[in-house]
PDB file of C-alpha atoms in Angstrom:
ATOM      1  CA  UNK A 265      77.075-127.866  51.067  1.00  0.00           C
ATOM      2  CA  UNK A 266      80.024-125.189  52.894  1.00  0.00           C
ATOM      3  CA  UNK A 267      78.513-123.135  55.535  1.00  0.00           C
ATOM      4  CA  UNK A 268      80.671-120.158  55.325  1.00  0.00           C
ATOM      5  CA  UNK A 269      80.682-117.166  57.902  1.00  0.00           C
ATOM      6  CA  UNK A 270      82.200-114.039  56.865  1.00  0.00           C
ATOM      7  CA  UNK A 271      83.116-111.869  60.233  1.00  0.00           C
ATOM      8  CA  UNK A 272      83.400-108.258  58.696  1.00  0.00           C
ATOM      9  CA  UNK A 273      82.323-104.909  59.989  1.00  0.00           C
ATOM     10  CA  UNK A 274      82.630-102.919  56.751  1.00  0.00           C
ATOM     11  CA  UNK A 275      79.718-103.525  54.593  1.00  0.00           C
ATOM     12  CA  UNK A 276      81.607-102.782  51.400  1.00  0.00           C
ATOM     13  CA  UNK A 277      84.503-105.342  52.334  1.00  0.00           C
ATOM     14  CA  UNK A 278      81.636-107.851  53.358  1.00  0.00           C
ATOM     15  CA  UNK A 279      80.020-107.209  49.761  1.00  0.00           C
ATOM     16  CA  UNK A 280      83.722-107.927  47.708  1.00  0.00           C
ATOM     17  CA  UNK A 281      83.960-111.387  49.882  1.00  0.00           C
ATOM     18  CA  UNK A 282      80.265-112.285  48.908  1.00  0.00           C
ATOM     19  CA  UNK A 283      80.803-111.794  45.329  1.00  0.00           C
ATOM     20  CA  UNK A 284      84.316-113.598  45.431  1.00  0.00           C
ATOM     21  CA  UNK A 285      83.046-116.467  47.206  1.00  0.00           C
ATOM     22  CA  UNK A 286      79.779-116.800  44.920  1.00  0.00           C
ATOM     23  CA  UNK A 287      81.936-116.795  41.704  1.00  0.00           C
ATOM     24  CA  UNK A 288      84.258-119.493  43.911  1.00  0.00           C
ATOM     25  CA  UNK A 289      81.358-121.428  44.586  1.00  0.00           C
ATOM     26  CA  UNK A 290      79.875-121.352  41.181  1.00  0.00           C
ATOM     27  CA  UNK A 291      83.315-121.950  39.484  1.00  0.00           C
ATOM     28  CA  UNK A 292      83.918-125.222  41.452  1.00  0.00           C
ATOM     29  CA  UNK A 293      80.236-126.242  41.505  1.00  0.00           C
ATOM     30  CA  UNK A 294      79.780-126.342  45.257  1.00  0.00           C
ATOM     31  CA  UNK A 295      76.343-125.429  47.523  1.00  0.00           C
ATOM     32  CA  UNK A 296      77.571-122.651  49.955  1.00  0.00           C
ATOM     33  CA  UNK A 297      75.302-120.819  52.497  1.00  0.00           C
ATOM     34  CA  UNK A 298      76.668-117.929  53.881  1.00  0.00           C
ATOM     35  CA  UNK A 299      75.940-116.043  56.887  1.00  0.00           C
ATOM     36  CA  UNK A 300      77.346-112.596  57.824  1.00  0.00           C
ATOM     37  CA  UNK A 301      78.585-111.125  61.029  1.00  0.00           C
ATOM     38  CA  UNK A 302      79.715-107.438  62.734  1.00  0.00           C
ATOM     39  CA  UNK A 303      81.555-107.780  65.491  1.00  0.00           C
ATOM     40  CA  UNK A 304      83.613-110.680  66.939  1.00  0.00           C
ATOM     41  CA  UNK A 305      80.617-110.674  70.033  1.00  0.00           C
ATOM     42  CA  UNK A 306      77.643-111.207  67.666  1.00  0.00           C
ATOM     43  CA  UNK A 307      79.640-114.026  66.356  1.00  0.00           C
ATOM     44  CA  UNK A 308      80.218-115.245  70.075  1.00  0.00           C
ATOM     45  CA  UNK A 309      76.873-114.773  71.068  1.00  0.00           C
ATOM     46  CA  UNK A 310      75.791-117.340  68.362  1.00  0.00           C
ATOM     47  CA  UNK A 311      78.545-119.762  68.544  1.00  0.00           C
ATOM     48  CA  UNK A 312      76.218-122.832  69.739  1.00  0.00           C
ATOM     49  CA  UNK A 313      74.371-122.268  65.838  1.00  0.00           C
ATOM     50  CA  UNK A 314      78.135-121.636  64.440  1.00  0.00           C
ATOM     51  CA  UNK A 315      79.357-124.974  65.455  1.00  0.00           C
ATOM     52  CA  UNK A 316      78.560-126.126  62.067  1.00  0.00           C
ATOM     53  CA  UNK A 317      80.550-123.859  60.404  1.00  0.00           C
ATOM     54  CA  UNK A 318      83.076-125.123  57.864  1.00  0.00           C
ATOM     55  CA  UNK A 319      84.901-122.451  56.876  1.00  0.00           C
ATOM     56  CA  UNK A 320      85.375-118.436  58.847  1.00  0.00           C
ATOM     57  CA  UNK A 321      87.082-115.606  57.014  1.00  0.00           C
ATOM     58  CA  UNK A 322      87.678-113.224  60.133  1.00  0.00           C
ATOM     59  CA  UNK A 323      88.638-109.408  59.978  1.00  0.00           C
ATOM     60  CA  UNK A 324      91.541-109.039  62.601  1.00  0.00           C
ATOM     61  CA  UNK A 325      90.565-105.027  62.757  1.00  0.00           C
ATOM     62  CA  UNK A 326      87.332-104.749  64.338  1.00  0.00           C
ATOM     63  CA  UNK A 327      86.224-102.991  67.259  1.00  0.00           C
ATOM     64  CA  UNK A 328      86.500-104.195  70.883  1.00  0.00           C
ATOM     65  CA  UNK A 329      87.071-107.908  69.992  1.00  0.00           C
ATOM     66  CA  UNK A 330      89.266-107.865  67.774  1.00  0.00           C
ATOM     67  CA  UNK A 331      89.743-111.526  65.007  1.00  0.00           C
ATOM     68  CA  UNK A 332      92.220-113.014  66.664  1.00  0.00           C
ATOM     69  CA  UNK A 333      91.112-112.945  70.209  1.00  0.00           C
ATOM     70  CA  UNK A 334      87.937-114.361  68.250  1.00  0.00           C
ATOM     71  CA  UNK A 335      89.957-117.119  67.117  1.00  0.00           C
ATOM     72  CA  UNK A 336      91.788-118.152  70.186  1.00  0.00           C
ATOM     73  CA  UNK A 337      87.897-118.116  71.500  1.00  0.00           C
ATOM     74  CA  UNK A 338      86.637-120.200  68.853  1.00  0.00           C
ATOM     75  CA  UNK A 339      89.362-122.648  68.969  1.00  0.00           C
ATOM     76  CA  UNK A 340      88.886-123.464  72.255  1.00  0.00           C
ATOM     77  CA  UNK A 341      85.541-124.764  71.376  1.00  0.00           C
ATOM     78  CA  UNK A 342      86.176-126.267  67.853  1.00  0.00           C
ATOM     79  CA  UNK A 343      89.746-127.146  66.809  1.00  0.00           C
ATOM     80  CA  UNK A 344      88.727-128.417  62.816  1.00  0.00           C
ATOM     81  CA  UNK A 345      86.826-124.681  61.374  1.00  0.00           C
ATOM     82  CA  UNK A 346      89.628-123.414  58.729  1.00  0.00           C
ATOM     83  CA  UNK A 347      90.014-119.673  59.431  1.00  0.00           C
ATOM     84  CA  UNK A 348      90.989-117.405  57.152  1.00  0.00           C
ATOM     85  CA  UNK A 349      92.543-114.215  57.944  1.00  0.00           C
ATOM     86  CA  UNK A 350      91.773-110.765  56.376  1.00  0.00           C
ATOM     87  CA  UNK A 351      92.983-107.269  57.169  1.00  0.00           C
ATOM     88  CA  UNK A 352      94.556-104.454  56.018  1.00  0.00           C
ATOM     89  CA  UNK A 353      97.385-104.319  57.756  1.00  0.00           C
ATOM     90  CA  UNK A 354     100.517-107.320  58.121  1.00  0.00           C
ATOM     91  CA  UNK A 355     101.890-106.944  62.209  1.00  0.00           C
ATOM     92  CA  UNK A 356      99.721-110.011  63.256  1.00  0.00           C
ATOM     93  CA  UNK A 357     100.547-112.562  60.292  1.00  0.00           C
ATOM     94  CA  UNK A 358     102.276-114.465  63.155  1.00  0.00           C
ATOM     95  CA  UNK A 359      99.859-114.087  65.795  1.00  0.00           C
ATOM     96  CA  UNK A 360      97.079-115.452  62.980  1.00  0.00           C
ATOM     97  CA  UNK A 361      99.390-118.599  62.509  1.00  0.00           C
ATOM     98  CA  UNK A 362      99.291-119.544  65.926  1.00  0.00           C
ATOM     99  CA  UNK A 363      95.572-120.059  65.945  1.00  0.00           C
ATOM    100  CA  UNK A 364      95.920-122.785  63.094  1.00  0.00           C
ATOM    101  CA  UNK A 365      95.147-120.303  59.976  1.00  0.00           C
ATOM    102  CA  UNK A 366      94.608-121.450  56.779  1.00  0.00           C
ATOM    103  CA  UNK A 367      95.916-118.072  55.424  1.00  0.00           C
ATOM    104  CA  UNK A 368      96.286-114.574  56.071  1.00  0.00           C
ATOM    105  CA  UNK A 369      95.398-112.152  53.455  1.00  0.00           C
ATOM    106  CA  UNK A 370      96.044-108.262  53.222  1.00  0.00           C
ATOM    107  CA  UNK A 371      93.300-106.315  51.649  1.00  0.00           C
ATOM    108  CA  UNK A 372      92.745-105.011  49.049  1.00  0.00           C
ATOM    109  CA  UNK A 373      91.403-108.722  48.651  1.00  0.00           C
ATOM    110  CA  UNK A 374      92.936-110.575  45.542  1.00  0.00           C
ATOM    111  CA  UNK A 375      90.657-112.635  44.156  1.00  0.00           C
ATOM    112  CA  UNK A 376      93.398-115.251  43.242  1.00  0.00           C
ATOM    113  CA  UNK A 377      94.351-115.184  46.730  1.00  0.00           C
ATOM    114  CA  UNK A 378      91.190-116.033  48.371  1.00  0.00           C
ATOM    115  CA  UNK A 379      90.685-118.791  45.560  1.00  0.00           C
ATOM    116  CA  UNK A 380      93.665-120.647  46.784  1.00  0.00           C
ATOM    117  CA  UNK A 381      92.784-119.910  50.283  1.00  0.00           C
ATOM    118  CA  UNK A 382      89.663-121.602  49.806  1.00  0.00           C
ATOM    119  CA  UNK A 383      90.601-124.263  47.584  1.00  0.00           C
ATOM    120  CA  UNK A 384      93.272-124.970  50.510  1.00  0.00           C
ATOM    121  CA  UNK A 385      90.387-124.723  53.279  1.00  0.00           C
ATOM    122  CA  UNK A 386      88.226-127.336  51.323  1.00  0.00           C
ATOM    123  CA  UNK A 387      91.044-129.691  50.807  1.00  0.00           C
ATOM    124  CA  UNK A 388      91.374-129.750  54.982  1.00  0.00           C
ATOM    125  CA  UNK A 389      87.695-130.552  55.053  1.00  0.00           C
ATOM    126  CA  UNK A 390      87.451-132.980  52.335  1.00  0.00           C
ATOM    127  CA  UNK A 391      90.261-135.001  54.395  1.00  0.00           C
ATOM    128  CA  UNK A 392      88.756-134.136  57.835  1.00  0.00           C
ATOM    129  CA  UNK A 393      85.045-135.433  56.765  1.00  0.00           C
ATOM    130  CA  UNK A 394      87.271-138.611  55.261  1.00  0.00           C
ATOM    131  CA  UNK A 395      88.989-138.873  58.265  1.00  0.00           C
ATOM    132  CA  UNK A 396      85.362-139.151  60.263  1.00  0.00           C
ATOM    133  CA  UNK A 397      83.428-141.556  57.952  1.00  0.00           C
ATOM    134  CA  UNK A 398      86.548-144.116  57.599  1.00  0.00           C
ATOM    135  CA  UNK A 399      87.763-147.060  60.599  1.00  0.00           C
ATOM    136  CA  UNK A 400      91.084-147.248  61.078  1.00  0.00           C
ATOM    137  CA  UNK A 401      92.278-151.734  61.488  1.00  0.00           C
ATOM    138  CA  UNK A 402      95.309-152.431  61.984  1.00  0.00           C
ATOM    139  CA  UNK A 403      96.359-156.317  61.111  1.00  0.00           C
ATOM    140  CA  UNK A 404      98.985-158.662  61.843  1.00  0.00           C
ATOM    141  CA  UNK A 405     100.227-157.312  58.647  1.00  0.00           C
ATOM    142  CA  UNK A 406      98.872-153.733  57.792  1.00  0.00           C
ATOM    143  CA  UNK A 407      96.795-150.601  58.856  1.00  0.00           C
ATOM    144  CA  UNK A 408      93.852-150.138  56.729  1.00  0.00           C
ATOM    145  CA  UNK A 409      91.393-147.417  56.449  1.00  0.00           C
ATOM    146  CA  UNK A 410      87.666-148.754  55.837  1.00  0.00           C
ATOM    147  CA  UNK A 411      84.767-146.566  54.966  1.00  0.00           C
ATOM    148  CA  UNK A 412      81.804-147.117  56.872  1.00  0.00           C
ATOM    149  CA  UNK A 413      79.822-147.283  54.432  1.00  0.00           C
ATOM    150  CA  UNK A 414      81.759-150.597  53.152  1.00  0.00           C
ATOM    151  CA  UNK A 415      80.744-152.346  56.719  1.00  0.00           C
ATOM    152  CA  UNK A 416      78.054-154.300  56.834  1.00  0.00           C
ATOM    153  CA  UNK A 417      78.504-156.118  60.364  1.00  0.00           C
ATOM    154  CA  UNK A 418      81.290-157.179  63.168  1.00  0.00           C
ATOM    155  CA  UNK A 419      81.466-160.279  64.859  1.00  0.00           C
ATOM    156  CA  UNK A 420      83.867-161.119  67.912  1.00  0.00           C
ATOM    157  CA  UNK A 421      85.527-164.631  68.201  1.00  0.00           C
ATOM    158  CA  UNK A 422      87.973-165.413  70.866  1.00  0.00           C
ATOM    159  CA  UNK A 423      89.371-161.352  71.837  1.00  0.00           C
ATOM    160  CA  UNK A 424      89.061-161.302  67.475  1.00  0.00           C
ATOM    161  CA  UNK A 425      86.803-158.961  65.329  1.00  0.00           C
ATOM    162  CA  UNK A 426      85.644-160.422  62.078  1.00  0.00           C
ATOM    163  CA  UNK A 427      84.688-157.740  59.765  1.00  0.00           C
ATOM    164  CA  UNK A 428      82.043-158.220  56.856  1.00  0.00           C
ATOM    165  CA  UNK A 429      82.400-155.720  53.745  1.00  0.00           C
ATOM    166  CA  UNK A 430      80.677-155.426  50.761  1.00  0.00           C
ATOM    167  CA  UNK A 431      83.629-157.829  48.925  1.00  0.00           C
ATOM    168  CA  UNK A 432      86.053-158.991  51.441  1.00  0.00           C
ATOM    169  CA  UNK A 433      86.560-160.066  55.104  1.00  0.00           C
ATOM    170  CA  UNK A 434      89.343-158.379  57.462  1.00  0.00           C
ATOM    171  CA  UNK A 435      89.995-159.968  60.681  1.00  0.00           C
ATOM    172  CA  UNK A 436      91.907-158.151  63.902  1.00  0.00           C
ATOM    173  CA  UNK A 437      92.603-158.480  67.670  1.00  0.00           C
ATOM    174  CA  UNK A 438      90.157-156.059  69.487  1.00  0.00           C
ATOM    175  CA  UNK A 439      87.638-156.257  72.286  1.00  0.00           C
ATOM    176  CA  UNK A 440      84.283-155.067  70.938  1.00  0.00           C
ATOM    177  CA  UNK A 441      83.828-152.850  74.062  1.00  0.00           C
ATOM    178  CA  UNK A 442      86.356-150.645  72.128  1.00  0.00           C
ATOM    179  CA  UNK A 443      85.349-150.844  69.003  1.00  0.00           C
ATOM    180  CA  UNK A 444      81.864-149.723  70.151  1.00  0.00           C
ATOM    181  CA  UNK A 445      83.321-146.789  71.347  1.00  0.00           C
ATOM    182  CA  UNK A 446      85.126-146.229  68.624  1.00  0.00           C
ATOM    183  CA  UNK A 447      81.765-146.390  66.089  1.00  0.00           C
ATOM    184  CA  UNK A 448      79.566-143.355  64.972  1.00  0.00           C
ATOM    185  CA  UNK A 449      76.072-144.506  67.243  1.00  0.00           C
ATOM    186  CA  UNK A 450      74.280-142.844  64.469  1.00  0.00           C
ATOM    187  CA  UNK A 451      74.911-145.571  61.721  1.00  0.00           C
ATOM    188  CA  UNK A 452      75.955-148.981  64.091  1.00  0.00           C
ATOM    189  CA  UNK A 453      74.474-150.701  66.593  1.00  0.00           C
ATOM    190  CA  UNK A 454      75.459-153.270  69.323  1.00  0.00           C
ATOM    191  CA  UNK A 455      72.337-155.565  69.038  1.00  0.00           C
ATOM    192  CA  UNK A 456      74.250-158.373  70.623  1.00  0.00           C
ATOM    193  CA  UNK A 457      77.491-159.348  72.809  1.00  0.00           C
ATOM    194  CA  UNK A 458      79.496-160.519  69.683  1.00  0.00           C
ATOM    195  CA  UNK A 459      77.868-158.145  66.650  1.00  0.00           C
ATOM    196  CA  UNK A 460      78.011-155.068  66.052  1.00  0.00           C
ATOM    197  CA  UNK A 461      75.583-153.720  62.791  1.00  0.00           C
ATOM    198  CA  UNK A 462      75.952-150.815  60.173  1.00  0.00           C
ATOM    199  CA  UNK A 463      71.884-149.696  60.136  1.00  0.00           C
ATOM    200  CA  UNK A 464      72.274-149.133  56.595  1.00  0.00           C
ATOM    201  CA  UNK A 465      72.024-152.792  55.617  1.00  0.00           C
ATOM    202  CA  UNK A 466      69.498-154.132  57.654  1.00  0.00           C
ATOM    203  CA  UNK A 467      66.261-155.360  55.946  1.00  0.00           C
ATOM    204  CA  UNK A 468      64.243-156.437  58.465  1.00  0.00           C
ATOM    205  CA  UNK A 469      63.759-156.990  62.551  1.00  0.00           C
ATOM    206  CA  UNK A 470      62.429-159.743  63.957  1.00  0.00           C
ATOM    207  CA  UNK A 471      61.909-160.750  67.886  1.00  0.00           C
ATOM    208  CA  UNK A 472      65.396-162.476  68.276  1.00  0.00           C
ATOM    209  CA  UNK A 473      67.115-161.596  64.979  1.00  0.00           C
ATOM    210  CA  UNK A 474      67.392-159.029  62.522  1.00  0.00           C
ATOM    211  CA  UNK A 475      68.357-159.535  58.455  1.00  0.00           C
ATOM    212  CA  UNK A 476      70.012-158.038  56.320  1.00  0.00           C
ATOM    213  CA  UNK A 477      69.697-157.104  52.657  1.00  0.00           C
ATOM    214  CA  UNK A 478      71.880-160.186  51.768  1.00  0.00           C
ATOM    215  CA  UNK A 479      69.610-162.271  53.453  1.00  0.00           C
ATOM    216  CA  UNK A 480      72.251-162.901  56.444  1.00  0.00           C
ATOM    217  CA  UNK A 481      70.778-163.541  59.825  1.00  0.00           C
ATOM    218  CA  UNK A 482      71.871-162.221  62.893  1.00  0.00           C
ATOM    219  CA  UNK A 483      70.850-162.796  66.457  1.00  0.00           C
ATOM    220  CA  UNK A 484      69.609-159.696  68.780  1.00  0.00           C
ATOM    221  CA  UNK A 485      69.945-160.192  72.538  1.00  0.00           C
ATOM    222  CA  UNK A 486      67.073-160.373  74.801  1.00  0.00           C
ATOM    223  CA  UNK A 487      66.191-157.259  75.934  1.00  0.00           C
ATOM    224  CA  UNK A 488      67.481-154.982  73.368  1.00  0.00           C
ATOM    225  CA  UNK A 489      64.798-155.620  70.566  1.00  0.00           C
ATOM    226  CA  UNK A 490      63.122-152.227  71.699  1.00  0.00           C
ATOM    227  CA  UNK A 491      66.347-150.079  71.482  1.00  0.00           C
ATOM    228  CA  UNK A 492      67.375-152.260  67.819  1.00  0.00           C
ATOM    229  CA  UNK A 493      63.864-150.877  67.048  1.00  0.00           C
ATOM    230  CA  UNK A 494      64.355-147.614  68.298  1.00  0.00           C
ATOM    231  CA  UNK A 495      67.803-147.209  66.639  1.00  0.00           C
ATOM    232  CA  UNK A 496      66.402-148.658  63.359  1.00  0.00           C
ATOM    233  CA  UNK A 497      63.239-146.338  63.028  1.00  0.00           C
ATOM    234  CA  UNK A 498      65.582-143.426  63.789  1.00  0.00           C
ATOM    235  CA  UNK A 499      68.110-143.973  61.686  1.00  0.00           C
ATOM    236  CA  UNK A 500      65.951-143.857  58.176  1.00  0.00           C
ATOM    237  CA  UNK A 501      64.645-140.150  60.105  1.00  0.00           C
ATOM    238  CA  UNK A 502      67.963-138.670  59.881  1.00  0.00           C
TER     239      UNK A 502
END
């Protein structure tokens, strides 16, 4: 699902974007919530619910605040929402650039033109949201890009990470400490010194080991049973 907010003070403009965007939406088979906004200061005001916004089409002309001081606001906070420019008049087509637009459109709003606006904006998030669920490796001999979802399990021998996929094994220089960091803490856990797990195949936790669906066993350390638990339970609440 997009979670689109529309920034608009003129309810008629606001009701030609909501029409546009459901015929958009229902055109390319996507979910899409929307959520409208006044002023660039009720927008602000809200910003810690707006953080999971995917895409903002922003009125430059509004009262007071006016869309791109809104912007240069917003990106301060959040560098990855894909604005989208709208107004009626074309003196701040740079100005809207420098903020990282997507596009700036002049009303009267073109449908085409907010089609390939959009269609431009959910490209960037496709590869964004691609970019987050995928491990970069880079070998002796390449750089590959793994999806997490392929990794079942890491294990460290001598400074070397041994990585276990669903039909092959990769194997890379890397301390673990780093590639801990490095890991979403929402799908893998450190349950010992040398492994590193993806939740997603784990089967079932013992009191020194845990197992996974292909029946692999894999040692946890003493003392972190309770947070391999903890992490476990969690993870099937999400």
């Amino acid at each position: 699902m997009l979670k689109i907010a529309i920034c608009e003070d003129v309810d008629i403009q606001y009701k030609i974007l909501e029409k546009y965007l459901k015929v958009w939406a229902l055109k390319n088979n996507i979910t899409i919530h929307l959520v409208h906004y006044k002023s660039s200061e009720e927008f602000l005001f809200n910003l810690d619910e707006n953080m999971d916004i995917d895409i903002l089409i922003l009125d430059i002309q509004m009262k007071e605040m006016n869309g791109i001081e809104l912007a240069k606001k917003l990106r301060e906070k959040d560098e990855e929402i894909a604005i989208i420019f709208v107004t009626g008049v074309s003196e701040y087509i740079s100005k809207g650039y420098s903020v990282g637009a997507i596009n700036y459109i002049l009303k009267p709003l073109k449908e085409e033109e907010l089609f390939d606006s959009l269609e431009r904006a959910y490209k960037k998030i496709k590869q964004l949201k691609e970019k987050k669920e995928s491990l970069k490796v880079i070998t002796d001999k390449q750089v590959v890009k793994i999806r997490y979802s392929d990794i079942k399990y890491f294990v460290v021998y001598s400074h070397y990470v041994h990585i276990e996929l669903l039909n092959k094994k990769i194997t890379y220089k890397k301390r673990i400490s780093d590639l801990e960091e490095e890991l979403p803490k929402t799908h893998f856990l450190r349950c010992h010194r040398s492994y590193i797990v993806n939740l997603h195949f784990i089967k079932s936790i013992e009191k020194e080991s845990l197992t996974l669906d292909d029946s692999t066993i894999i040692p946890i350390s003493r003392g972190k049973r309770e947070k391999v638990l903890e992490l476990f339970m969690n993870y099937f609440d999400i």
